């Protein structure tokens, strides 16, 4: 029984990887940067994304969004209110997006030559770590309203991240969150990923975040 379950998991991941590679090649042919935004629920990921796409649009950089949630289209509607196209994917009982979902959603979006595709994954620090969506990098949004020990509790996700955004830093005077301790825990599981401290409310750190995106676009 355990052997059959393991084989099924391997088949699922192998099939997903094949589709992810196809998506990645398709996006690379258009010089499109794809970022997979991951986080726990309540990190402020959508608020950060709204501010980010507004800034990308102001730069006249092509941008579109794929929104993943178990139910509702609230987040996609927030993105569309900025004038940016968004496709909502509802996963139902599923706890993450997969590469096939992203592949199918791309048919409903315009091409983005030298642009950015933002993929907002389902709020979950477990399952999305193991599923490649064809992205250039996973961007982990880690909020100061969460515990400093998140990197040690969910090491797979922190290890998979190409960038970590420490979000809601404007709330630091009002919450018990030790930034130095949190960053030490991050470094224990992922010594290489850059960390940017930012706030979607005050704009702190957004210049660094946008510069990181620009650098990734230049390499796409």
Short mmCIF file of C-alpha atoms in Angstrom, two decimals:
data_model
loop_
_atom_site.label_atom_id
_atom_site.label_comp_id
_atom_site.label_asym_id
_atom_site.label_seq_id
_atom_site.Cartn_x
_atom_site.Cartn_y
_atom_site.Cartn_z
CA UNK A 1 0.00 0.00 0.00
CA UNK A 2 2.78 2.44 0.92
CA UNK A 3 4.60 1.58 -2.31
CA UNK A 4 1.49 2.35 -4.37
CA UNK A 5 0.98 5.70 -2.61
CA UNK A 6 4.63 6.62 -3.16
CA UNK A 7 4.40 5.70 -6.86
CA UNK A 8 1.26 7.82 -7.24
CA UNK A 9 2.99 10.82 -5.65
CA UNK A 10 5.99 10.35 -7.93
CA UNK A 11 3.75 10.16 -11.00
CA UNK A 12 1.90 13.33 -10.01
CA UNK A 13 5.10 15.29 -9.43
CA UNK A 14 6.70 13.99 -12.62
CA UNK A 15 3.65 14.95 -14.66
CA UNK A 16 3.58 18.37 -13.06
CA UNK A 17 7.28 18.89 -13.73
CA UNK A 18 6.83 18.04 -17.40
CA UNK A 19 4.05 20.63 -17.71
CA UNK A 20 6.04 23.20 -15.71
CA UNK A 21 8.98 22.83 -18.08
CA UNK A 22 6.61 23.40 -21.00
CA UNK A 23 5.19 26.55 -19.38
CA UNK A 24 8.70 27.80 -18.59
CA UNK A 25 9.85 27.32 -22.18
CA UNK A 26 6.75 29.08 -23.50
CA UNK A 27 7.30 32.09 -21.22
CA UNK A 28 11.02 32.18 -21.98
CA UNK A 29 10.26 32.42 -25.69
CA UNK A 30 8.37 35.64 -24.92
CA UNK A 31 10.99 36.93 -22.44
CA UNK A 32 8.28 36.91 -19.78
CA UNK A 33 9.24 36.77 -16.11
CA UNK A 34 6.95 34.53 -14.03
CA UNK A 35 6.96 34.82 -10.24
CA UNK A 36 5.12 32.44 -7.91
CA UNK A 37 3.99 34.35 -4.80
CA UNK A 38 3.55 32.04 -1.83
CA UNK A 39 2.65 32.65 1.80
CA UNK A 40 0.45 31.60 4.67
CA UNK A 41 -3.11 33.04 4.73
CA UNK A 42 -3.31 36.61 5.97
CA UNK A 43 0.21 37.68 5.03
CA UNK A 44 -1.07 40.60 2.95
CA UNK A 45 0.00 38.94 -0.29
CA UNK A 46 -2.87 40.35 -2.37
CA UNK A 47 -2.42 43.86 -0.97
CA UNK A 48 1.27 43.67 -1.84
CA UNK A 49 0.41 42.37 -5.30
CA UNK A 50 -2.07 45.20 -5.96
CA UNK A 51 0.60 47.78 -5.15
CA UNK A 52 3.20 45.91 -7.20
CA UNK A 53 1.15 45.59 -10.38
CA UNK A 54 0.13 49.25 -10.14
CA UNK A 55 3.80 50.22 -10.07
CA UNK A 56 4.65 47.88 -12.96
CA UNK A 57 1.80 49.35 -14.97
CA UNK A 58 3.08 52.87 -14.21
CA UNK A 59 6.44 51.77 -15.63
CA UNK A 60 4.58 50.65 -18.78
CA UNK A 61 5.84 47.13 -18.24
CA UNK A 62 3.37 44.47 -19.44
CA UNK A 63 1.90 42.63 -16.46
CA UNK A 64 -0.87 40.12 -15.78
CA UNK A 65 -1.91 38.02 -12.81
CA UNK A 66 -3.09 34.49 -12.12
CA UNK A 67 -4.98 34.30 -8.83
CA UNK A 68 -5.29 31.05 -6.89
CA UNK A 69 -7.87 30.57 -4.14
CA UNK A 70 -10.03 27.70 -2.99
CA UNK A 71 -13.16 29.79 -3.52
CA UNK A 72 -14.35 33.32 -4.53
CA UNK A 73 -12.98 35.79 -7.08
CA UNK A 74 -12.40 38.63 -4.61
CA UNK A 75 -8.65 38.80 -5.17
CA UNK A 76 -8.89 38.79 -8.98
CA UNK A 77 -11.44 41.59 -8.76
CA UNK A 78 -9.00 43.66 -6.69
CA UNK A 79 -6.33 43.16 -9.34
CA UNK A 80 -8.68 44.04 -12.21
CA UNK A 81 -9.58 47.28 -10.42
CA UNK A 82 -6.00 48.45 -11.12
CA UNK A 83 -6.58 47.95 -14.85
CA UNK A 84 -4.44 44.80 -14.99
CA UNK A 85 -5.82 41.57 -16.44
CA UNK A 86 -6.26 38.69 -14.01
CA UNK A 87 -7.49 35.11 -14.25
CA UNK A 88 -9.04 33.55 -11.16
CA UNK A 89 -8.41 29.85 -10.49
CA UNK A 90 -10.54 28.24 -7.79
CA UNK A 91 -8.99 25.02 -6.57
CA UNK A 92 -11.98 23.81 -4.52
CA UNK A 93 -10.58 21.33 -2.02
CA UNK A 94 -7.12 21.66 -3.55
CA UNK A 95 -4.47 23.39 -1.44
CA UNK A 96 -2.20 24.69 -4.21
CA UNK A 97 -1.93 25.57 -7.88
CA UNK A 98 -0.25 23.20 -10.30
CA UNK A 99 1.44 23.71 -13.66
CA UNK A 100 -1.55 22.46 -15.67
CA UNK A 101 -3.75 25.15 -14.09
CA UNK A 102 -1.23 27.83 -14.99
CA UNK A 103 -0.88 26.47 -18.53
CA UNK A 104 -4.63 26.61 -19.07
CA UNK A 105 -4.94 30.10 -17.54
CA UNK A 106 -2.32 31.46 -19.95
CA UNK A 107 -4.79 30.93 -22.80
CA UNK A 108 -6.98 33.62 -21.23
CA UNK A 109 -4.19 36.18 -20.86
CA UNK A 110 -2.36 38.33 -23.41
CA UNK A 111 1.26 37.68 -24.27
CA UNK A 112 3.64 39.69 -22.10
CA UNK A 113 6.82 40.36 -24.09
CA UNK A 114 9.50 41.56 -21.67
CA UNK A 115 6.77 41.69 -19.02
CA UNK A 116 5.81 40.03 -15.76
CA UNK A 117 3.36 37.26 -14.93
CA UNK A 118 2.49 37.28 -11.25
CA UNK A 119 1.04 34.02 -9.90
CA UNK A 120 -0.59 34.33 -6.49
CA UNK A 121 -0.69 30.83 -5.06
CA UNK A 122 -3.19 29.54 -2.52
CA UNK A 123 -2.32 30.62 1.03
CA UNK A 124 -0.41 27.58 2.31
CA UNK A 125 3.18 27.07 3.45
CA UNK A 126 3.24 23.31 2.77
CA UNK A 127 1.95 21.98 -0.57
CA UNK A 128 3.04 24.81 -2.93
CA UNK A 129 6.69 24.18 -1.99
CA UNK A 130 6.72 20.94 -3.99
CA UNK A 131 4.96 22.11 -7.15
CA UNK A 132 6.88 23.94 -9.86
CA UNK A 133 4.52 26.16 -11.90
CA UNK A 134 7.06 27.12 -14.57
CA UNK A 135 8.08 30.24 -12.64
CA UNK A 136 11.49 31.90 -12.53
CA UNK A 137 11.34 32.05 -8.75
CA UNK A 138 9.12 31.53 -5.75
CA UNK A 139 8.69 34.76 -3.78
CA UNK A 140 7.75 34.08 -0.18
CA UNK A 141 5.73 36.75 1.64
CA UNK A 142 6.44 36.46 5.37
CA UNK A 143 4.45 38.85 7.56
CA UNK A 144 5.54 40.34 10.89
CA UNK A 145 2.09 39.44 12.20
CA UNK A 146 3.21 35.79 12.06
CA UNK A 147 5.63 34.14 14.47
CA UNK A 148 9.39 34.46 14.02
CA UNK A 149 9.60 30.66 14.01
CA UNK A 150 7.79 30.19 10.68
CA UNK A 151 11.06 29.41 8.81
CA UNK A 152 11.79 26.52 11.17
CA UNK A 153 8.21 25.24 11.16
CA UNK A 154 7.94 25.28 7.36
CA UNK A 155 11.53 24.84 6.14
CA UNK A 156 10.65 23.36 2.73
CA UNK A 157 8.89 26.53 1.63
CA UNK A 158 11.61 28.82 2.94
CA UNK A 159 14.26 26.66 1.28
CA UNK A 160 12.40 26.84 -2.04
CA UNK A 161 12.14 30.63 -2.01
CA UNK A 162 14.30 32.67 -4.36
CA UNK A 163 13.33 35.86 -2.51
CA UNK A 164 11.74 36.49 0.87
CA UNK A 165 9.64 39.60 1.48
CA UNK A 166 9.25 40.49 5.16
CA UNK A 167 5.89 42.23 4.92
CA UNK A 168 3.79 44.60 7.05
CA UNK A 169 6.89 46.18 8.60
CA UNK A 170 4.84 49.28 9.43
CA UNK A 171 3.22 47.16 12.18
CA UNK A 172 6.48 46.37 13.96
CA UNK A 173 5.87 48.97 16.71
CA UNK A 174 2.57 47.26 17.50
CA UNK A 175 3.43 43.54 17.43
CA UNK A 176 5.82 41.26 19.27
CA UNK A 177 8.11 40.24 16.44
CA UNK A 178 11.88 40.03 16.72
CA UNK A 179 13.21 40.82 13.23
CA UNK A 180 16.78 39.74 14.02
CA UNK A 181 15.58 36.41 15.39
CA UNK A 182 13.33 35.82 12.37
CA UNK A 183 16.16 36.58 9.95
CA UNK A 184 18.46 34.24 11.86
CA UNK A 185 15.89 31.46 11.44
CA UNK A 186 15.60 32.28 7.72
CA UNK A 187 19.36 31.98 7.33
CA UNK A 188 19.39 28.62 9.09
CA UNK A 189 17.18 27.09 6.38
CA UNK A 190 18.06 29.30 3.40
CA UNK A 191 21.36 31.18 3.64
CA UNK A 192 21.24 32.42 0.04
CA UNK A 193 17.83 34.01 -0.61
CA UNK A 194 17.80 37.81 -0.34
CA UNK A 195 15.36 39.30 2.17
CA UNK A 196 13.60 42.63 1.61
CA UNK A 197 11.74 44.32 4.44
CA UNK A 198 8.74 46.24 3.13
CA UNK A 199 5.29 47.66 3.76
CA UNK A 200 2.47 48.01 1.26
CA UNK A 201 1.01 50.74 3.49
CA UNK A 202 4.00 53.08 3.71
CA UNK A 203 5.89 51.99 0.58
CA UNK A 204 8.97 51.09 2.63
CA UNK A 205 11.16 48.63 0.73
CA UNK A 206 9.26 48.87 -2.55
CA UNK A 207 12.18 50.46 -4.41
CA UNK A 208 14.29 47.42 -3.55
CA UNK A 209 11.47 45.03 -4.50
CA UNK A 210 10.91 46.73 -7.86
CA UNK A 211 14.66 46.81 -8.54
CA UNK A 212 14.80 43.05 -7.89
CA UNK A 213 11.96 42.52 -10.39
CA UNK A 214 13.71 44.72 -12.95
CA UNK A 215 16.90 42.68 -12.58
CA UNK A 216 14.98 39.44 -13.07
CA UNK A 217 13.23 40.87 -16.16
CA UNK A 218 16.60 41.82 -17.64
CA UNK A 219 17.69 38.21 -17.30
CA UNK A 220 14.44 36.75 -18.70
#
